[in-house]
Amino acid sequence: MSDLPGIDEALALVLAHARRLPLEDVAITAAAGRVLAEAAHAVIDLPPFASSAMDGYAVRAADTPGPLAVVGHSAAGRPEQRAVGPGEAFVISTGAVVPDGADAVVPVERTTGEVVVEEVAAGENVRPQGGDTRAGDIVVEAGSVLGPPQVSALAAAGVAVVRCARRPRVAVLATGSELRAPGEPLALGEIYESNSVLIAAQLEQSGAQATVFPPVADDPAATLAALERALELDVLITSGGVSVGPHDLVRATLAELGATEVFWRVAVKPGKPIAFAVRGDTLVFGLPGNPVSALVGLELFVRPALRALQGAREPGPHYLPGRLAQAVPRNAQRDELVRARRDGDQLAPLSGQDSHMIVRAAAANALVLVPRGDGDLAQGSQVSYLQI
Ligand code: AMP
Ligand code: MG
């Protein structure tokens, strides 16, 4: 058992095989969730002009305190053409151009009638041109995942199109003669198929495009036919059929189809029987059938691989620090991912840690890494966890 690769070793093997996919242009309106392949530079200074941070009056700071002779109005998107002269002021709105001649904005609250009651300093309430970024400066670095703030920053800086690796095309194939779709009646021995939706949902979060194949029975010919088609995409994720039972056909069938196994089984709980293989540039993950094992395999290995295929600088998994709210027994041979509920930095393990208990796992928002060892990991121990 101890000769099995650990989580880090297995992940390194996966990432070593994940080559970035070809690049394409992506409109900024469709770029959320994608990974930026090349640094994106500001097209303009931002703000593009000195603008007001307040609703008030644009003035010459040297004229304050004192009376206001309001001679113009600069509204957002509607600048005045003339300049502010000595003793003059413009009504100005937030985001409007600070007119030539003016060097400060007096908020309405600091005026009474038409008199500025307090001195304002030059530059006060003025957002300088280029104060956020300069034209040509990097807005988002290569390899960044484009979340809401990043796409907004790029749009603000005038970037309409970005370069990204194309989305990984991923085949999803559940195996098992016992599997039925929810909504259908179940005969004795059958269960509802829940891994395809798990995998597809996770792929959606990872910027990948899922093609979900109909589940295949534990039959050699059917498995061969399904795997053959599924292997044509960038990534194939199977579930079930990678253990040692007589009906576990996935690994042998993959080998028959020319896939080379890189590893089978990892010193992790749950999810030990996970297989990873490659055929050409296609990555193949054989996830175990138990839903919680599949979930753990997806978080530990598949998500980082998908991010690496998209050229992410930090493909993850991204562990966060926390503390155990109660003692947890350690597994002697395998690092364990314990389903837990996080409250602040406190991580409370849930009851029902068996790998088939997906309903129990659905109450978790954290996978706590409990390194292998003897005895308990004490309450209050510093641990790492993954948000799920
Ligand atoms: P296996 O990895 O094929 O030995 O399956 C392990 C356990 O996971 C068995 O109890 C299977 O019935 C169950 N299982 C396999 N595939 C799925 C699936 N797609 N959805 C839900 N449970 C599954
Ligand atoms: Mg099975």
Coordinates of N, CA and C in Angstrom, one line a residue, residues 122-250:
A122 N -5.9 71.4 -3.8 CA -5.8 71.0 -5.2 C -5.8 69.5 -5.4
G123 N -6.6 69.0 -6.3 CA -6.6 67.5 -6.5 C -7.7 66.8 -5.7
E124 N -8.3 67.6 -4.8 CA -9.3 66.9 -3.9 C -10.5 66.5 -4.7
N125 N -11.0 65.3 -4.5 CA -12.2 64.7 -5.2 C -12.0 64.7 -6.7
V126 N -10.8 64.7 -7.2 CA -10.5 64.5 -8.6 C -9.8 63.2 -8.8
R127 N -10.4 62.4 -9.7 CA -9.7 61.1 -10.0 C -8.8 61.4 -11.2
P128 N -7.4 61.3 -11.0 CA -6.5 61.7 -12.0 C -6.6 60.7 -13.2
Q129 N -6.4 61.3 -14.4 CA -6.3 60.4 -15.6 C -5.2 59.4 -15.4
G130 N -5.5 58.1 -15.7 CA -4.5 57.0 -15.6 C -4.3 56.6 -14.1
G131 N -5.1 57.1 -13.2 CA -4.8 56.7 -11.8 C -5.0 55.2 -11.5
D132 N -5.9 54.6 -12.3 CA -6.1 53.1 -12.1 C -5.1 52.3 -12.9
T133 N -4.9 52.7 -14.2 CA -3.9 52.1 -15.0 C -3.6 53.0 -16.1
R134 N -2.4 52.8 -16.7 CA -1.9 53.6 -17.9 C -2.1 52.7 -19.1
A135 N -2.4 53.4 -20.2 CA -2.4 52.7 -21.5 C -1.2 51.9 -21.7
G136 N -1.3 50.6 -22.1 CA -0.1 49.8 -22.3 C 0.3 48.9 -21.1
D137 N -0.2 49.3 -19.9 CA 0.2 48.5 -18.7 C -0.6 47.2 -18.7
I138 N -0.1 46.2 -18.0 CA -0.8 44.9 -17.9 C -2.0 45.1 -17.0
V139 N -3.1 44.6 -17.5 CA -4.4 44.6 -16.7 C -4.5 43.3 -16.0
V140 N -4.3 42.2 -16.7 CA -4.4 40.9 -16.2 C -3.3 40.0 -16.7
E141 N -2.6 39.3 -15.8 CA -1.4 38.5 -16.2 C -1.8 37.3 -17.0
A142 N -0.9 36.8 -17.8 CA -1.1 35.5 -18.5 C -1.3 34.4 -17.5
G143 N -2.1 33.5 -17.8 CA -2.3 32.3 -16.9 C -3.3 32.6 -15.8
S144 N -4.0 33.8 -15.8 CA -5.0 34.1 -14.8 C -6.4 33.5 -15.2
V145 N -7.1 33.0 -14.2 CA -8.5 32.7 -14.5 C -9.3 34.0 -14.5
L146 N -10.1 34.1 -15.5 CA -10.9 35.4 -15.6 C -12.2 35.3 -14.8
G147 N -12.2 35.8 -13.6 CA -13.4 35.9 -12.8 C -14.1 37.2 -13.1
P148 N -15.2 37.5 -12.3 CA -15.9 38.7 -12.5 C -15.0 40.0 -12.5
P149 N -14.2 40.2 -11.5 CA -13.4 41.4 -11.4 C -12.4 41.5 -12.6
Q150 N -11.9 40.4 -13.1 CA -10.9 40.5 -14.2 C -11.6 40.9 -15.5
V151 N -12.8 40.3 -15.8 CA -13.4 40.6 -17.1 C -13.9 42.1 -17.0
S152 N -14.3 42.5 -15.8 CA -14.7 43.9 -15.7 C -13.5 44.9 -15.9
A153 N -12.4 44.5 -15.3 CA -11.2 45.3 -15.5 C -10.8 45.4 -17.0
L154 N -10.8 44.3 -17.6 CA -10.4 44.3 -19.1 C -11.4 45.1 -19.9
A155 N -12.7 45.0 -19.6 CA -13.6 45.8 -20.4 C -13.4 47.3 -20.1
A156 N -13.2 47.7 -18.8 CA -13.0 49.1 -18.5 C -11.7 49.6 -19.2
A157 N -10.7 48.8 -19.3 CA -9.5 49.2 -20.0 C -9.5 49.1 -21.5
G158 N -10.7 48.8 -22.0 CA -10.9 48.9 -23.5 C -10.6 47.6 -24.2
V159 N -10.4 46.5 -23.5 CA -10.0 45.2 -24.1 C -11.3 44.5 -24.6
A160 N -11.5 44.3 -25.9 CA -12.7 43.7 -26.4 C -12.6 42.2 -26.6
V161 N -11.3 41.8 -26.9 CA -11.1 40.4 -27.3 C -9.8 40.0 -26.5
V162 N -9.8 38.7 -26.0 CA -8.6 38.2 -25.3 C -8.3 36.9 -26.0
R163 N -7.0 36.5 -25.8 CA -6.5 35.2 -26.3 C -6.6 34.1 -25.1
C164 N -7.2 33.0 -25.4 CA -7.4 32.0 -24.4 C -7.1 30.6 -25.1
A165 N -6.6 29.7 -24.4 CA -6.6 28.3 -24.9 C -8.1 27.9 -25.1
R166 N -8.4 27.1 -26.1 CA -9.8 26.7 -26.3 C -10.2 25.9 -25.1
R167 N -11.5 25.8 -24.9 CA -12.0 25.1 -23.7 C -11.8 23.6 -24.0
P168 N -11.3 22.9 -23.0 CA -11.1 21.4 -23.1 C -12.5 20.8 -23.4
R169 N -12.4 19.9 -24.4 CA -13.6 19.1 -24.7 C -13.5 17.8 -24.0
V170 N -14.5 17.5 -23.1 CA -14.4 16.4 -22.2 C -15.5 15.4 -22.4
A171 N -15.2 14.2 -22.6 CA -16.2 13.1 -22.6 C -16.4 12.6 -21.2
V172 N -17.7 12.4 -20.9 CA -18.1 11.8 -19.6 C -18.8 10.5 -19.8
L173 N -18.3 9.5 -19.2 CA -18.9 8.2 -19.4 C -19.0 7.4 -18.1
A174 N -20.2 7.2 -17.6 CA -20.4 6.4 -16.4 C -20.6 4.9 -16.9
T175 N -20.0 4.0 -16.1 CA -20.1 2.6 -16.4 C -20.7 1.9 -15.2
G176 N -21.6 0.9 -15.5 CA -22.2 0.1 -14.5 C -23.5 -0.4 -14.9
S177 N -23.8 -1.7 -14.9 CA -25.0 -2.3 -15.3 C -26.2 -1.9 -14.4
E178 N -25.8 -1.4 -13.2 CA -26.9 -1.1 -12.2 C -27.5 0.3 -12.3
L179 N -27.0 1.0 -13.3 CA -27.3 2.5 -13.3 C -28.5 2.8 -14.1
R180 N -29.4 3.6 -13.5 CA -30.6 4.1 -14.1 C -30.7 5.6 -14.0
A181 N -31.4 6.2 -14.9 CA -31.5 7.7 -14.8 C -32.6 8.0 -13.8
P182 N -32.3 9.1 -13.0 CA -33.4 9.5 -12.1 C -34.7 9.8 -12.9
G183 N -35.8 9.4 -12.3 CA -37.1 9.6 -13.0 C -37.6 8.2 -13.5
E184 N -36.6 7.3 -13.7 CA -37.0 6.0 -14.2 C -37.3 5.1 -12.9
P185 N -38.2 4.1 -13.1 CA -38.3 3.2 -11.9 C -37.1 2.3 -11.7
L186 N -36.8 1.9 -10.5 CA -35.7 1.1 -10.2 C -36.1 -0.3 -9.9
A187 N -35.4 -1.3 -10.6 CA -35.6 -2.7 -10.2 C -34.6 -3.0 -9.1
L188 N -34.9 -4.1 -8.4 CA -34.0 -4.5 -7.3 C -32.5 -4.6 -7.9
G189 N -31.6 -4.0 -7.1 CA -30.2 -4.1 -7.5 C -29.8 -2.8 -8.3
E190 N -30.7 -2.0 -8.7 CA -30.4 -0.8 -9.5 C -30.3 0.4 -8.6
I191 N -29.5 1.4 -9.1 CA -29.4 2.6 -8.3 C -29.5 3.8 -9.4
Y192 N -29.7 5.0 -8.9 CA -29.7 6.1 -9.8 C -28.3 6.6 -10.1
E193 N -28.1 6.9 -11.3 CA -26.8 7.3 -11.8 C -26.5 8.8 -11.4
S194 N -25.5 9.0 -10.6 CA -25.3 10.4 -10.1 C -24.0 10.9 -10.5
N195 N -23.1 10.2 -11.1 CA -21.7 10.7 -11.4 C -21.7 11.6 -12.6
S196 N -22.5 11.3 -13.6 CA -22.4 12.1 -14.8 C -22.7 13.6 -14.5
V197 N -23.8 13.8 -13.7 CA -24.1 15.2 -13.4 C -23.1 15.8 -12.5
L198 N -22.5 15.0 -11.6 CA -21.4 15.5 -10.7 C -20.3 16.0 -11.6
I199 N -19.9 15.1 -12.5 CA -18.7 15.5 -13.4 C -19.0 16.6 -14.3
A200 N -20.2 16.6 -14.9 CA -20.6 17.7 -15.8 C -20.6 19.0 -15.1
A201 N -21.2 19.0 -13.8 CA -21.3 20.3 -13.1 C -19.9 20.8 -12.7
Q202 N -19.0 19.9 -12.4 CA -17.6 20.3 -12.1 C -16.9 20.8 -13.3
L203 N -17.1 20.2 -14.5 CA -16.5 20.6 -15.7 C -16.9 22.0 -16.1
E204 N -18.2 22.3 -15.9 CA -18.7 23.6 -16.1 C -18.0 24.7 -15.3
Q205 N -17.7 24.4 -14.0 CA -17.0 25.3 -13.2 C -15.5 25.5 -13.6
S206 N -15.0 24.5 -14.3 CA -13.6 24.5 -14.7 C -13.3 25.0 -16.1
G207 N -14.3 25.5 -16.7 CA -14.1 26.1 -18.0 C -14.1 25.1 -19.1
A208 N -14.5 23.9 -18.8 CA -14.5 22.8 -19.9 C -15.8 22.6 -20.5
Q209 N -15.9 21.9 -21.6 CA -17.1 21.6 -22.3 C -17.4 20.1 -22.2
A210 N -18.5 19.8 -21.5 CA -18.8 18.3 -21.3 C -19.6 17.8 -22.4
T211 N -19.2 16.6 -22.9 CA -20.1 15.8 -23.7 C -20.4 14.5 -22.9
V212 N -21.7 14.4 -22.4 CA -22.0 13.3 -21.6 C -22.6 12.2 -22.4
F213 N -21.9 11.0 -22.4 CA -22.3 9.8 -23.1 C -23.3 9.1 -22.3
P214 N -24.2 8.3 -22.9 CA -25.1 7.5 -22.1 C -24.3 6.4 -21.3
P215 N -24.7 6.2 -20.1 CA -24.0 5.2 -19.3 C -23.9 3.9 -20.0
V216 N -22.9 3.1 -19.8 CA -22.6 1.9 -20.4 C -22.7 0.7 -19.4
A217 N -23.3 -0.4 -19.8 CA -23.3 -1.6 -18.9 C -21.9 -2.2 -18.8
D218 N -21.8 -3.0 -17.8 CA -20.5 -3.7 -17.6 C -20.4 -4.9 -18.6
D219 N -20.3 -4.6 -19.9 CA -20.3 -5.5 -21.0 C -19.1 -5.2 -21.9
P220 N -18.2 -6.1 -22.1 CA -16.9 -5.8 -22.8 C -17.2 -5.1 -24.2
A221 N -18.1 -5.6 -25.0 CA -18.3 -5.0 -26.3 C -18.8 -3.6 -26.2
A222 N -19.8 -3.4 -25.3 CA -20.4 -2.1 -25.1 C -19.4 -1.1 -24.6
T223 N -18.6 -1.6 -23.6 CA -17.6 -0.7 -23.0 C -16.6 -0.3 -24.1
L224 N -16.2 -1.3 -24.9 CA -15.2 -1.0 -26.0 C -15.7 0.1 -26.9
A225 N -17.0 -0.1 -27.4 CA -17.5 0.8 -28.3 C -17.7 2.2 -27.7
A226 N -18.1 2.3 -26.5 CA -18.3 3.6 -25.9 C -17.0 4.3 -25.6
L227 N -16.0 3.6 -25.1 CA -14.7 4.2 -24.8 C -14.0 4.6 -26.1
E228 N -14.2 3.9 -27.2 CA -13.6 4.2 -28.4 C -14.0 5.6 -28.9
R229 N -15.3 5.9 -28.8 CA -15.8 7.2 -29.3 C -15.4 8.3 -28.3
A230 N -15.5 7.9 -27.0 CA -15.2 8.9 -26.0 C -13.7 9.4 -26.0
L231 N -12.8 8.5 -26.5 CA -11.4 8.8 -26.5 C -11.0 9.9 -27.5
E232 N -12.0 10.2 -28.4 CA -11.7 11.2 -29.4 C -11.6 12.6 -28.9
L233 N -12.0 12.9 -27.7 CA -12.0 14.3 -27.2 C -10.7 14.6 -26.5
D234 N -10.5 15.8 -25.9 CA -9.3 16.1 -25.2 C -9.1 15.4 -23.9
V235 N -10.2 15.1 -23.3 CA -10.1 14.4 -22.0 C -11.3 13.5 -21.9
L236 N -11.1 12.3 -21.3 CA -12.1 11.3 -21.1 C -12.2 11.1 -19.6
I237 N -13.4 11.2 -19.0 CA -13.6 10.9 -17.6 C -14.6 9.8 -17.5
T238 N -14.2 8.7 -17.0 CA -15.1 7.6 -16.8 C -15.4 7.5 -15.3
S239 N -16.5 6.8 -15.0 CA -16.7 6.5 -13.5 C -17.1 5.1 -13.4
G240 N -16.6 4.4 -12.4 CA -16.8 3.0 -12.1 C -15.9 2.1 -12.9
G241 N -15.9 0.8 -12.5 CA -15.2 -0.2 -13.3 C -13.7 -0.1 -13.3
V242 N -13.1 0.5 -12.3 CA -11.6 0.6 -12.2 C -11.1 -0.2 -11.0
S243 N -12.0 -1.0 -10.3 CA -11.5 -1.8 -9.2 C -11.1 -3.1 -9.7
V244 N -11.1 -4.1 -8.8 CA -10.5 -5.4 -9.2 C -11.6 -6.5 -9.4
G245 N -12.8 -6.1 -9.4 CA -13.9 -7.1 -9.6 C -13.9 -7.6 -11.1
P246 N -14.6 -8.8 -11.3 CA -14.7 -9.3 -12.6 C -15.4 -8.4 -13.6
H247 N -16.2 -7.5 -13.1 CA -17.0 -6.6 -14.0 C -16.3 -5.2 -14.2
D248 N -15.1 -5.1 -13.7 CA -14.4 -3.8 -13.8 C -13.6 -3.9 -15.1
L249 N -14.1 -3.3 -16.1 CA -13.6 -3.5 -17.5 C -12.8 -2.3 -18.0
V250 N -12.9 -1.2 -17.3 CA -12.4 0.1 -17.9 C -10.9 0.1 -18.2

